[in-house]
Short mmCIF file of C-alpha atoms in Angstrom, two decimals:
data_model
loop_
_atom_site.label_atom_id
_atom_site.label_comp_id
_atom_site.label_asym_id
_atom_site.label_seq_id
_atom_site.Cartn_x
_atom_site.Cartn_y
_atom_site.Cartn_z
CA UNK A 224 91.21 106.85 137.05
CA UNK A 225 91.18 106.18 133.27
CA UNK A 226 89.37 108.24 130.55
CA UNK A 227 86.83 106.10 128.99
CA UNK A 228 84.56 109.05 127.63
CA UNK A 229 84.67 109.04 123.67
CA UNK A 230 84.22 113.18 123.92
CA UNK A 231 86.79 113.44 126.30
CA UNK A 232 89.30 111.18 124.26
CA UNK A 233 88.31 113.45 121.25
CA UNK A 234 88.58 116.53 123.05
CA UNK A 235 92.15 115.56 123.73
CA UNK A 236 92.97 114.98 120.31
CA UNK A 237 91.13 118.08 119.17
CA UNK A 238 92.64 120.33 121.44
CA UNK A 239 96.10 119.04 120.98
CA UNK A 240 95.97 119.75 117.38
CA UNK A 241 94.76 123.15 118.13
CA UNK A 242 97.34 124.00 120.54
CA UNK A 243 99.58 122.72 117.87
CA UNK A 244 98.58 125.25 115.15
CA UNK A 245 98.92 127.84 117.93
CA UNK A 246 102.22 127.12 118.52
CA UNK A 247 103.69 126.17 115.41
CA UNK A 248 101.75 129.48 113.68
CA UNK A 249 102.55 131.65 116.57
CA UNK A 250 106.35 130.68 116.42
CA UNK A 251 106.11 131.41 112.60
CA UNK A 252 104.74 134.81 113.38
CA UNK A 253 107.26 135.90 116.01
CA UNK A 254 110.18 134.39 113.82
CA UNK A 255 111.62 137.61 112.67
CA UNK A 256 111.55 138.43 117.10
CA UNK A 257 113.14 135.06 117.12
CA UNK A 258 115.87 135.50 114.74
CA UNK A 259 117.10 139.01 116.14
CA UNK A 260 117.13 137.68 119.72
CA UNK A 261 119.64 134.70 118.19
CA UNK A 262 121.12 137.51 116.01
CA UNK A 263 120.79 135.91 112.92
CA UNK A 264 119.84 137.61 109.91
CA UNK A 265 120.58 135.31 106.86
CA UNK A 266 117.13 134.80 104.50
CA UNK A 267 118.90 131.49 103.39
CA UNK A 268 118.94 130.13 107.51
CA UNK A 269 115.37 131.30 107.94
CA UNK A 270 114.23 129.55 104.81
CA UNK A 271 116.07 126.58 106.08
CA UNK A 272 113.91 126.27 108.62
CA UNK A 273 110.99 126.02 106.39
CA UNK A 274 112.88 123.45 104.30
CA UNK A 275 113.59 121.44 107.58
CA UNK A 276 109.87 121.83 108.37
CA UNK A 277 108.71 120.25 105.27
CA UNK A 278 111.04 117.49 105.56
CA UNK A 279 109.72 116.97 108.75
CA UNK A 280 106.24 116.58 107.74
CA UNK A 281 107.12 114.34 104.80
CA UNK A 282 109.13 112.01 106.85
CA UNK A 283 106.54 112.08 109.97
CA UNK A 284 103.42 111.44 107.83
CA UNK A 285 105.44 108.38 105.92
CA UNK A 286 106.77 106.80 109.22
CA UNK A 287 103.64 107.33 111.35
CA UNK A 288 102.32 103.86 110.32
CA UNK A 289 105.43 101.64 111.32
CA UNK A 290 105.77 104.01 114.44
CA UNK A 291 101.81 102.89 115.05
CA UNK A 292 102.39 99.13 114.19
CA UNK A 293 105.41 98.92 116.78
CA UNK A 294 104.24 100.94 119.77
CA UNK A 295 100.39 100.86 119.28
CA UNK A 296 98.15 104.12 118.64
CA UNK A 297 97.83 105.17 122.17
CA UNK A 298 101.81 105.09 122.83
CA UNK A 299 102.09 106.64 119.15
CA UNK A 300 99.98 109.35 119.75
CA UNK A 301 101.65 110.16 123.02
CA UNK A 302 104.49 110.39 121.27
CA UNK A 303 103.35 112.86 118.89
CA UNK A 304 102.28 114.95 121.66
CA UNK A 305 105.72 115.10 123.14
CA UNK A 306 107.41 116.06 120.34
CA UNK A 307 104.77 118.79 119.58
CA UNK A 308 105.86 120.01 123.41
CA UNK A 309 109.58 120.19 122.24
CA UNK A 310 108.13 123.47 120.85
CA UNK A 311 109.07 124.72 124.24
CA UNK A 312 112.40 125.17 123.21
CA UNK A 313 111.45 127.66 120.27
CA UNK A 314 111.25 130.87 122.83
CA UNK A 315 113.97 130.02 124.82
CA UNK A 316 116.24 128.82 122.14
CA UNK A 317 119.97 130.04 122.66
CA UNK A 318 121.13 129.20 119.19
CA UNK A 319 120.29 128.53 115.92
CA UNK A 320 120.77 125.24 115.77
CA UNK A 321 118.62 124.62 118.85
CA UNK A 322 115.93 126.44 117.03
CA UNK A 323 116.50 124.27 113.96
CA UNK A 324 116.05 121.12 116.18
CA UNK A 325 113.11 122.56 118.09
CA UNK A 326 110.97 123.37 114.87
CA UNK A 327 111.90 120.32 113.14
CA UNK A 328 110.63 117.91 116.00
CA UNK A 329 107.58 120.13 116.87
CA UNK A 330 106.72 119.66 113.20
CA UNK A 331 107.55 116.00 113.16
CA UNK A 332 104.88 115.76 116.08
CA UNK A 333 102.28 117.29 113.99
CA UNK A 334 102.76 115.54 111.20
CA UNK A 335 102.42 112.27 113.02
CA UNK A 336 99.45 113.55 115.07
CA UNK A 337 97.10 114.21 111.97
CA UNK A 338 97.72 110.63 110.91
CA UNK A 339 96.53 109.26 113.99
CA UNK A 340 93.45 110.92 114.07
CA UNK A 341 91.60 108.56 111.77
CA UNK A 342 92.61 105.11 113.89
CA UNK A 343 91.60 107.08 116.98
CA UNK A 344 88.31 107.97 115.59
CA UNK A 345 87.64 104.27 114.26
CA UNK A 346 88.61 102.60 117.86
CA UNK A 347 86.30 105.20 119.52
CA UNK A 348 83.40 106.32 117.40
CA UNK A 349 80.60 104.19 115.46
CA UNK A 350 80.33 105.06 111.54
CA UNK A 351 77.57 107.19 112.29
CA UNK A 352 79.26 109.50 114.06
CA UNK A 353 82.73 109.45 112.23
CA UNK A 354 81.97 111.92 109.52
CA UNK A 355 81.08 114.62 112.30
CA UNK A 356 84.09 113.78 114.24
CA UNK A 357 86.72 113.66 111.22
CA UNK A 358 85.04 116.82 110.29
CA UNK A 359 86.01 118.34 113.75
CA UNK A 360 89.41 117.31 113.48
CA UNK A 361 89.83 118.83 110.14
CA UNK A 362 89.09 122.04 111.14
CA UNK A 363 91.50 122.01 114.18
CA UNK A 364 94.23 123.77 112.46
CA UNK A 365 92.65 126.43 111.01
CA UNK A 366 91.11 127.24 114.62
CA UNK A 367 94.61 127.22 116.14
CA UNK A 368 95.93 129.27 113.03
CA UNK A 369 92.81 131.81 113.60
CA UNK A 370 93.44 132.57 117.03
CA UNK A 371 97.09 133.21 116.31
CA UNK A 372 95.95 135.49 113.00
CA UNK A 373 93.40 137.35 114.83
CA UNK A 374 94.51 137.36 118.61
CA UNK A 375 98.27 137.11 118.79
CA UNK A 376 98.59 140.39 119.92
CA UNK A 377 95.94 140.45 122.88
CA UNK A 378 97.22 137.42 124.01
CA UNK A 379 100.78 138.44 124.19
CA UNK A 380 99.55 141.75 126.13
CA UNK A 381 97.85 139.05 128.75
CA UNK A 382 100.84 136.86 128.85
CA UNK A 383 103.66 139.60 128.91
CA UNK A 384 105.18 138.87 125.40
CA UNK A 385 105.37 136.32 122.54
CA UNK A 386 107.95 134.40 124.40
CA UNK A 387 105.28 133.55 127.18
CA UNK A 388 102.76 133.09 125.00
CA UNK A 389 104.60 130.30 123.04
CA UNK A 390 105.80 128.82 126.72
CA UNK A 391 102.29 128.85 127.66
CA UNK A 392 101.13 127.20 124.42
CA UNK A 393 103.25 124.39 125.04
CA UNK A 394 102.63 124.18 128.63
CA UNK A 395 99.14 123.55 127.87
CA UNK A 396 100.02 121.08 125.34
CA UNK A 397 101.82 119.14 127.98
CA UNK A 398 98.87 118.89 130.34
CA UNK A 399 97.06 117.66 127.27
CA UNK A 400 99.57 114.85 126.98
CA UNK A 401 99.79 113.80 130.65
CA UNK A 402 95.84 113.56 130.28
CA UNK A 403 96.07 111.26 127.12
CA UNK A 404 98.06 108.96 129.39
CA UNK A 405 94.73 108.21 131.40
CA UNK A 406 93.09 107.07 128.70
CA UNK A 407 91.86 103.64 128.74
CA UNK A 408 92.93 101.89 125.57
CA UNK A 409 92.37 97.84 124.34
CA UNK A 410 94.77 97.04 121.59
CA UNK A 411 92.56 93.99 120.79
CA UNK A 412 89.77 95.99 119.73
CA UNK A 413 89.20 97.53 116.35
CA UNK A 414 86.63 100.32 117.98
CA UNK A 415 85.71 100.70 122.01
CA UNK A 416 82.91 98.72 123.84
CA UNK A 417 81.34 102.33 123.68
CA UNK A 418 81.46 102.56 119.82
CA UNK A 419 80.61 98.85 119.40
CA UNK A 420 77.45 99.13 121.80
CA UNK A 421 76.05 101.71 120.11
CA UNK A 422 76.02 100.39 116.27
CA UNK A 423 75.73 97.24 114.71
CA UNK A 424 77.88 97.88 111.43
CA UNK A 425 79.99 94.71 110.88
CA UNK A 426 82.97 97.05 110.23
CA UNK A 427 83.25 97.98 113.90
CA UNK A 428 84.07 93.96 114.54
CA UNK A 429 86.71 93.41 111.39
CA UNK A 430 89.59 91.54 113.16
CA UNK A 431 93.04 93.33 112.52
CA UNK A 432 94.94 91.96 109.37
CA UNK A 433 98.34 92.91 108.34
CA UNK A 434 98.06 95.50 105.45
CA UNK A 435 101.70 96.72 105.15
CA UNK A 436 103.54 100.01 103.45
CA UNK A 437 104.26 97.31 100.56
CA UNK A 438 100.43 96.66 100.11
CA UNK A 439 99.58 99.98 100.81
CA UNK A 440 101.61 101.18 97.78
CA UNK A 441 100.38 98.59 95.18
CA UNK A 442 96.93 99.53 96.12
CA UNK A 443 95.47 102.24 93.63
CA UNK A 444 92.78 103.61 95.99
CA UNK A 445 95.91 105.18 98.05
CA UNK A 446 97.28 106.70 95.25
CA UNK A 447 94.22 108.22 93.62
CA UNK A 448 93.17 109.47 97.34
CA UNK A 449 96.37 111.39 97.56
CA UNK A 450 97.00 112.82 94.29
CA UNK A 451 93.18 114.01 94.57
CA UNK A 452 94.03 116.25 97.46
CA UNK A 453 98.08 116.93 96.63
CA UNK A 454 97.11 119.56 94.04
CA UNK A 455 94.85 121.30 96.73
CA UNK A 456 97.32 121.01 99.26
CA UNK A 457 99.94 122.60 97.16
CA UNK A 458 97.77 125.66 96.10
CA UNK A 459 97.14 126.10 100.04
CA UNK A 460 100.89 126.24 100.95
CA UNK A 461 101.36 128.27 98.10
CA UNK A 462 98.73 130.84 98.84
CA UNK A 463 100.35 131.75 101.98
CA UNK A 464 104.00 131.31 100.85
CA UNK A 465 103.68 133.13 97.68
CA UNK A 466 100.90 134.73 96.96
CA UNK A 467 101.38 137.82 99.46
CA UNK A 468 104.56 138.24 97.67
CA UNK A 469 102.58 138.84 94.47
CA UNK A 470 100.56 141.27 96.30
CA UNK A 471 97.41 139.16 96.72
CA UNK A 472 96.46 138.84 100.78
CA UNK A 473 94.03 136.79 101.36
CA UNK A 474 94.81 134.47 103.92
CA UNK A 475 92.50 135.86 106.67
CA UNK A 476 89.45 135.78 104.55
CA UNK A 477 90.45 132.01 103.35
CA UNK A 478 91.01 130.48 106.77
CA UNK A 479 88.19 132.32 108.46
CA UNK A 480 85.61 130.81 105.82
CA UNK A 481 87.51 127.65 105.92
CA UNK A 482 86.13 127.40 109.02
CA UNK A 483 82.75 128.22 108.14
CA UNK A 484 82.84 125.92 105.01
CA UNK A 485 83.98 122.81 107.49
CA UNK A 486 81.19 123.09 110.01
CA UNK A 487 78.88 123.04 106.60
CA UNK A 488 80.47 120.27 105.71
CA UNK A 489 80.14 118.34 109.00
CA UNK A 490 76.34 118.92 108.68
CA UNK A 491 76.20 118.15 105.24
CA UNK A 492 77.98 114.69 105.39
CA UNK A 493 75.95 113.74 108.24
CA UNK A 494 72.88 114.49 106.64
CA UNK A 495 73.92 113.33 103.08
CA UNK A 496 76.05 109.97 102.69
CA UNK A 497 77.06 110.08 99.23
CA UNK A 498 80.63 111.49 99.28
CA UNK A 499 81.77 112.01 95.27
CA UNK A 500 79.57 114.76 94.53
CA UNK A 501 80.35 117.24 97.03
CA UNK A 502 83.90 116.66 96.35
CA UNK A 503 83.47 116.93 92.46
CA UNK A 504 81.54 120.01 92.33
CA UNK A 505 83.45 121.75 95.30
CA UNK A 506 86.39 120.99 93.12
CA UNK A 507 85.00 122.69 90.37
CA UNK A 508 84.34 125.80 92.22
CA UNK A 509 87.87 125.72 93.70
CA UNK A 510 89.25 125.78 90.28
CA UNK A 511 87.02 128.94 89.31
CA UNK A 512 87.75 130.78 92.61
CA UNK A 513 91.73 130.18 91.85
CA UNK A 514 91.68 131.65 88.68
CA UNK A 515 89.92 134.43 90.05
CA UNK A 516 91.87 134.75 92.97
CA UNK A 517 95.01 134.49 90.67
CA UNK A 518 94.46 136.36 87.64
CA UNK A 519 92.03 139.41 88.63
CA UNK A 520 93.67 142.94 89.13
CA UNK A 521 90.13 144.01 91.00
CA UNK A 522 90.75 143.81 94.91
CA UNK A 523 86.95 143.16 95.65
CA UNK A 524 86.70 140.25 93.33
CA UNK A 525 90.11 138.78 94.61
CA UNK A 526 88.36 139.04 98.17
CA UNK A 527 85.51 137.34 96.94
CA UNK A 528 87.09 134.88 95.20
CA UNK A 529 89.31 134.38 98.68
CA UNK A 530 85.91 133.86 100.84
CA UNK A 531 84.18 131.57 98.36
CA UNK A 532 87.60 129.61 98.12
CA UNK A 533 88.21 129.28 101.70
CA UNK A 534 84.28 128.04 102.14
CA UNK A 535 84.80 125.31 99.28
CA UNK A 536 88.43 124.29 100.17
CA UNK A 537 87.12 123.14 103.48
CA UNK A 538 83.15 122.10 102.53
CA UNK A 539 84.15 118.73 101.37
CA UNK A 540 87.18 117.94 103.86
CA UNK A 541 84.82 115.94 106.10
CA UNK A 542 83.47 113.73 103.12
CA UNK A 543 86.91 112.85 101.40
CA UNK A 544 88.77 112.15 105.11
CA UNK A 545 85.51 109.68 105.92
CA UNK A 546 85.53 107.89 102.31
CA UNK A 547 88.27 105.24 104.00
CA UNK A 548 86.61 104.69 107.15
CA UNK A 549 83.39 103.62 105.14
CA UNK A 550 85.37 101.20 102.76
CA UNK A 551 84.86 97.16 103.34
CA UNK A 552 86.84 95.13 105.74
CA UNK A 553 88.83 98.58 106.76
CA UNK A 554 90.61 98.17 110.08
CA UNK A 555 92.78 100.16 112.34
CA UNK A 556 96.18 98.89 110.81
CA UNK A 557 94.99 99.68 107.41
CA UNK A 558 93.77 103.01 108.15
CA UNK A 559 96.71 104.06 109.74
CA UNK A 560 98.94 102.80 106.40
CA UNK A 561 96.48 104.70 104.10
CA UNK A 562 96.36 108.11 105.98
CA UNK A 563 100.15 107.69 106.39
CA UNK A 564 100.61 107.26 102.70
CA UNK A 565 97.87 110.22 101.99
CA UNK A 566 99.90 112.90 103.77
CA UNK A 567 103.52 111.62 102.82
CA UNK A 568 102.55 111.41 98.86
CA UNK A 569 100.40 114.63 99.14
CA UNK A 570 103.46 116.65 101.01
CA UNK A 571 106.29 115.15 98.78
CA UNK A 572 104.03 116.19 95.59
CA UNK A 573 103.34 119.97 97.14
CA UNK A 574 106.97 120.42 97.70
CA UNK A 575 108.02 119.53 94.32
CA UNK A 576 105.22 121.84 93.07
CA UNK A 577 106.45 124.75 94.98
CA UNK A 578 109.79 124.26 94.24
CA UNK A 579 108.78 124.47 90.55
CA UNK A 580 106.33 127.79 91.49
CA UNK A 581 109.36 129.56 92.67
CA UNK A 582 111.53 128.48 90.02
CA UNK A 583 109.29 129.64 87.40
CA UNK A 584 108.69 133.43 89.16
CA UNK A 585 112.73 133.44 89.13
CA UNK A 586 113.03 132.58 85.32
CA UNK A 587 110.40 135.14 84.76
CA UNK A 588 112.27 137.97 86.56
CA UNK A 589 109.60 138.16 89.16
CA UNK A 590 106.40 137.67 87.02
CA UNK A 591 103.93 135.59 88.79
CA UNK A 592 102.13 134.89 85.70
CA UNK A 593 103.26 131.72 84.38
CA UNK A 594 103.71 130.25 87.90
CA UNK A 595 99.80 131.29 88.73
CA UNK A 596 99.17 129.21 85.36
CA UNK A 597 100.97 126.08 87.13
CA UNK A 598 99.54 126.25 90.42
CA UNK A 599 95.70 126.88 88.73
CA UNK A 600 96.25 123.57 86.70
CA UNK A 601 97.46 122.11 89.68
CA UNK A 602 94.52 122.82 91.80
CA UNK A 603 92.18 121.18 89.52
CA UNK A 604 93.77 117.56 90.74
CA UNK A 605 90.59 117.67 93.56
CA UNK A 606 88.10 117.73 90.57
CA UNK A 607 89.74 115.53 88.23
CA UNK A 608 90.73 113.04 90.96
CA UNK A 609 86.85 112.87 91.89
CA UNK A 610 85.99 110.85 88.75
CA UNK A 611 88.62 108.19 90.09
CA UNK A 612 87.52 108.04 93.20
CA UNK A 613 84.69 104.93 94.06
CA UNK A 614 81.47 106.13 95.88
CA UNK A 615 81.04 104.20 99.11
CA UNK A 616 77.46 105.29 99.30
CA UNK A 617 75.77 104.39 96.39
CA UNK A 618 72.62 105.74 97.16
CA UNK A 619 71.79 109.07 98.72
CA UNK A 620 69.85 108.91 102.08
CA UNK A 621 69.69 110.85 105.19
CA UNK A 622 71.23 109.97 108.59
CA UNK A 623 68.98 109.38 110.88
CA UNK A 624 69.27 111.46 114.16
#
């Protein structure tokens, strides 16, 4: 039996990434126990795992389009699902090398998966539905993360321990990968027949055209698009990596209100078609709240800034990821290259920023002041980039229900 319902397809995609987040963050949360099991006490070894994962994200997102061109989107997404399932080795790793490989391959799978969201959405959904589905996919990682942050202890009680929990996450991921095998896919169409039937938009019937990495790297839009997001991504990673070390614990607030912000952004972007205003004004709020979170010594102000920041980090994401879908003559191949470059450039930029951030703290003998100034400036790329992105809908109007 073939799966041809677009909402079932989206369900597989969405929950695949939720399960990746749960397995990923669950493994990170259990890393102390894992390292103890392997009798590894070196902080350098632990940090090397994080470094390997970062490399996996950069390599995976950059190669995603090439893999999709060679294998087709359906098989490429299946490959990403299988790599995520390699996370099953994390709780049963008998050596540090096996642990390192499992985390690397799992991170690689997640990196590929996030790129393939967009061509899959373009294949299965008409234009008027894409902003909602894009927003749903954007919140998948946060939902998985939130489940772990708030419920991992309870899950461990039910399963009998952290090892069993991670095995369950990987097992469900495998079931979703098997379900993906039954998805009906026509590689000769830009969108599914179901989507085309519900939308007369000529974008849905644009024939495929070659759009290579070379074309993508020469395209000004891809650089503006990636660099707009890269500063925000750098701050977001920095928030969970360094801010707790500076005594600022706000991750749960940012994650929780990030989910609320994404849902609000989905509703807003469905009603209001202009994309740039929400990106610009959210970017300005982000900058103000980053400054408040970083430099205020009042815990209540820090918490308030974290709540507002979490909301406005994710409120404009639906609009941001929808922009390429609304560009003229967009094809499945082109959008795959666009998002492959988008994520790889963003992660590469963020990696360099995080290294500089840590270096500034070291040079300042543990003082975070200059590092916080740096990351505050860097986070402004979202606001600044909005002045260089072109509006895909010139007039604001409501989308008919």
